[in-house]
Amino acid sequence: MASSFLVFFKINGRHGAHTHLSCDNILLMEKKFVLDYFGGISKTARALGIKPPTVFNWTDPIPFSAIGRIVMVCPKAYNVWKRRKDKEKREGSSA
């Protein structure tokens, strides 16, 4: 049975869309990748509509709530991460 959870948050003071994300198909994201993708803590926070201390205090891998926010606000970032992990998996299995 796939476990799932509801992601709901505010973006720029407005309620964002909510969605169900399945834990079975979500890839954990490394904090370094997210910060590099957006250009640092402040730019990541601005892009995701959260405060910089929240980003600074993320663990590695980043929390599911942060991944859900990235999927909703900037799906391209998650897709880049997913393609990168898929490529690593293919290269690892062919070695």
XYZ file of N, CA and C in Angstrom:
285
model
N 0.841 -1.179 0.000
C 0.000 0.000 0.000
C 0.884 1.239 0.000
N 0.665 2.127 -0.928
C 1.466 3.340 -1.037
C 1.025 4.344 0.011
N 1.999 4.890 0.710
C 1.657 5.936 1.669
C 1.697 7.280 0.953
N 0.829 8.175 1.356
C 0.800 9.492 0.746
C 0.463 10.513 1.807
N 0.677 11.764 1.495
C 0.363 12.818 2.424
C -0.107 14.028 1.636
N -0.757 14.927 2.328
C -1.301 16.120 1.700
C -0.338 17.269 1.905
N 0.000 17.963 0.840
C 0.877 19.118 0.922
C 0.019 20.351 0.719
N 0.062 21.264 1.681
C -0.718 22.491 1.582
C 0.109 23.613 2.183
N 0.201 24.715 1.504
C 1.036 25.813 1.975
C 0.570 27.121 1.380
N 1.135 28.216 1.896
C 0.837 29.540 1.373
C 1.995 30.006 0.514
N 1.678 30.675 -0.578
C 2.689 31.275 -1.439
C 2.361 32.756 -1.528
N 3.301 33.597 -1.124
C 3.113 35.045 -1.154
C 1.810 35.460 -0.489
N 1.499 34.877 0.663
C 0.323 35.246 1.419
C -0.973 34.624 0.948
N -0.962 33.936 -0.172
C -2.167 33.267 -0.688
C -2.023 31.778 -0.483
N -3.145 31.134 -0.288
C -3.110 29.676 -0.146
C -2.738 29.054 -1.481
N -1.774 28.164 -1.453
C -1.369 27.463 -2.664
C -2.263 26.266 -2.908
N -2.137 25.723 -4.063
C -2.896 24.517 -4.395
C -2.404 23.380 -3.513
N -3.268 22.449 -3.245
C -2.837 21.283 -2.486
C -2.841 20.073 -3.403
N -2.019 19.140 -3.050
C -1.911 17.946 -3.868
C -1.513 16.769 -2.995
N -1.804 15.597 -3.443
C -1.345 14.388 -2.764
C -0.071 13.930 -3.460
N 0.939 13.688 -2.667
C 2.192 13.166 -3.204
C 2.410 11.782 -2.625
N 2.754 10.860 -3.463
C 3.015 9.513 -3.004
C 4.461 9.396 -2.565
N 4.677 8.861 -1.395
C 6.045 8.683 -0.900
C 6.800 7.635 -1.710
N 6.071 6.812 -2.444
C 6.724 5.771 -3.230
C 7.408 6.315 -4.478
N 6.932 7.461 -4.990
C 7.537 7.964 -6.219
C 8.228 9.309 -6.045
N 8.372 9.783 -4.810
C 9.089 11.028 -4.543
C 10.547 10.682 -4.277
N 11.440 11.363 -4.950
C 12.865 11.179 -4.710
C 13.336 12.194 -3.680
N 14.057 11.744 -2.681
C 14.635 12.664 -1.715
C 15.633 13.563 -2.439
N 15.659 14.836 -2.079
C 16.528 15.800 -2.750
C 17.638 16.248 -1.805
N 18.835 16.378 -2.339
C 19.968 16.853 -1.555
C 19.906 18.372 -1.426
N 20.202 18.859 -0.233
C 20.175 20.295 0.039
C 21.123 21.045 -0.892
N 22.313 20.514 -1.116
C 23.298 21.176 -1.970
C 22.761 21.380 -3.387
N 22.096 20.365 -3.939
C 21.545 20.498 -5.281
C 20.531 21.634 -5.342
N 19.609 21.686 -4.370
C 18.560 22.706 -4.366
C 19.176 24.097 -4.254
N 20.129 24.260 -3.346
C 20.776 25.571 -3.183
C 21.551 25.971 -4.432
N 22.240 25.033 -5.046
C 22.962 25.324 -6.294
C 21.985 25.667 -7.416
N 20.877 24.947 -7.492
C 19.902 25.166 -8.559
C 19.323 26.584 -8.485
N 18.935 27.009 -7.291
C 18.310 28.323 -7.150
C 19.318 29.449 -6.949
N 20.540 29.121 -6.524
C 21.561 30.153 -6.376
C 21.817 30.613 -4.956
N 21.602 29.744 -3.986
C 21.896 30.086 -2.597
C 20.656 30.087 -1.722
N 20.891 30.343 -0.437
C 19.809 30.277 0.546
C 18.744 31.336 0.300
N 19.149 32.591 0.131
C 18.179 33.678 -0.043
C 17.356 33.517 -1.313
N 18.013 33.155 -2.404
C 17.289 32.991 -3.673
C 16.365 31.775 -3.634
N 16.778 30.725 -2.942
C 15.919 29.551 -2.784
C 14.669 29.928 -1.993
N 14.878 30.632 -0.894
C 13.754 31.053 -0.060
C 12.793 31.948 -0.848
N 13.330 32.895 -1.579
C 12.491 33.806 -2.371
C 11.693 33.032 -3.417
N 12.346 32.102 -4.103
C 11.677 31.324 -5.155
C 10.550 30.466 -4.588
N 10.720 29.979 -3.365
C 9.745 29.072 -2.770
C 8.757 29.775 -1.843
N 8.939 31.080 -1.648
C 8.012 31.825 -0.808
C 8.138 31.537 0.673
N 9.366 31.258 1.117
C 9.612 30.995 2.536
C 10.758 31.882 3.005
N 11.035 31.870 4.296
C 12.086 32.715 4.863
C 13.440 31.995 4.806
N 14.535 32.764 4.605
C 15.871 32.159 4.531
C 16.235 31.270 5.723
N 15.887 31.623 6.986
C 16.244 30.709 8.081
C 15.623 29.318 7.943
N 14.453 29.259 7.320
C 13.818 27.959 7.098
C 14.676 27.105 6.179
N 15.161 27.709 5.097
C 16.029 26.998 4.154
C 17.340 26.624 4.834
N 17.910 27.566 5.587
C 19.177 27.323 6.282
C 19.064 26.112 7.203
N 17.920 25.956 7.853
C 17.731 24.876 8.833
C 17.287 23.553 8.232
N 17.147 23.475 6.909
C 16.800 22.200 6.287
C 17.849 21.151 6.625
N 17.394 19.932 6.781
C 18.323 18.812 6.942
C 18.710 18.319 5.548
N 19.552 17.340 5.496
C 19.933 16.744 4.220
C 19.674 15.247 4.309
N 18.771 14.692 3.539
C 18.002 15.308 2.459
C 16.964 16.293 3.006
N 16.475 17.163 2.120
C 15.537 18.188 2.554
C 14.200 17.548 2.934
N 13.417 18.218 3.778
C 12.135 17.649 4.231
C 11.136 17.442 3.088
N 10.223 16.487 3.283
C 9.187 16.227 2.278
C 8.365 17.479 1.988
N 8.106 18.294 3.011
C 7.317 19.508 2.790
C 8.015 20.447 1.818
N 9.344 20.512 1.893
C 10.108 21.352 0.972
C 10.080 20.768 -0.443
N 10.169 19.460 -0.542
C 10.093 18.816 -1.861
C 8.722 19.083 -2.481
N 7.666 18.972 -1.677
C 6.325 19.255 -2.172
C 6.192 20.680 -2.671
N 6.795 21.615 -1.959
C 6.760 23.017 -2.370
C 7.513 23.203 -3.689
N 8.656 22.551 -3.828
C 9.429 22.643 -5.074
C 8.625 22.068 -6.237
N 7.993 20.929 -6.018
C 7.184 20.305 -7.070
C 6.071 21.238 -7.520
N 5.445 21.932 -6.577
C 4.326 22.822 -6.907
C 4.782 24.144 -7.515
N 5.839 24.742 -6.974
C 6.256 26.085 -7.373
C 7.214 26.068 -8.552
N 8.120 25.112 -8.559
C 9.139 25.055 -9.610
C 9.377 23.601 -10.017
N 8.414 23.012 -10.722
C 8.552 21.595 -11.077
C 9.793 21.300 -11.913
N 10.296 22.302 -12.640
C 11.499 22.086 -13.444
C 12.679 21.657 -12.568
N 12.813 22.257 -11.391
C 13.911 21.901 -10.482
C 13.821 20.426 -10.089
N 12.615 19.975 -9.766
C 12.445 18.573 -9.388
C 12.712 17.655 -10.578
N 12.269 18.068 -11.765
C 12.493 17.245 -12.961
C 13.970 17.130 -13.299
N 14.723 18.216 -13.121
C 16.181 18.163 -13.341
C 16.801 17.170 -12.364
N 16.393 17.223 -11.097
C 16.900 16.306 -10.079
C 16.550 14.865 -10.432
N 15.313 14.638 -10.845
C 14.862 13.290 -11.184
C 15.656 12.734 -12.365
N 15.848 13.541 -13.403
C 16.640 13.075 -14.559
C 18.072 12.749 -14.145
N 18.640 13.570 -13.276
C 20.002 13.333 -12.808
C 20.088 12.008 -12.052
N 19.134 11.754 -11.152
C 19.144 10.502 -10.390
C 18.874 9.298 -11.286
N 17.967 9.450 -12.263
C 17.702 8.363 -13.210
C 18.959 8.024 -13.996
N 19.697 9.046 -14.424
C 20.939 8.835 -15.173
C 21.966 8.118 -14.309
N 22.108 8.550 -13.043
C 23.048 7.894 -12.127
C 22.674 6.428 -11.925
N 21.379 6.160 -11.825
C 20.912 4.786 -11.631
C 21.231 3.925 -12.843
N 20.979 4.474 -14.049
C 21.283 3.717 -15.278
C 22.773 3.447 -15.397
N 23.586 4.467 -15.115
C 25.038 4.287 -15.222
C 25.561 3.310 -14.182
N 24.958 3.327 -12.992
C 25.379 2.419 -11.939
C 25.018 0.983 -12.227
N 23.884 0.764 -12.881
C 23.435 -0.598 -13.178
C 24.157 -1.195 -14.381
N 24.719 -0.335 -15.231
C 25.417 -0.848 -16.409
C 26.890 -1.093 -16.149
N 27.386 -0.641 -14.996
C 28.808 -0.804 -14.678
C 29.133 -2.188 -14.185
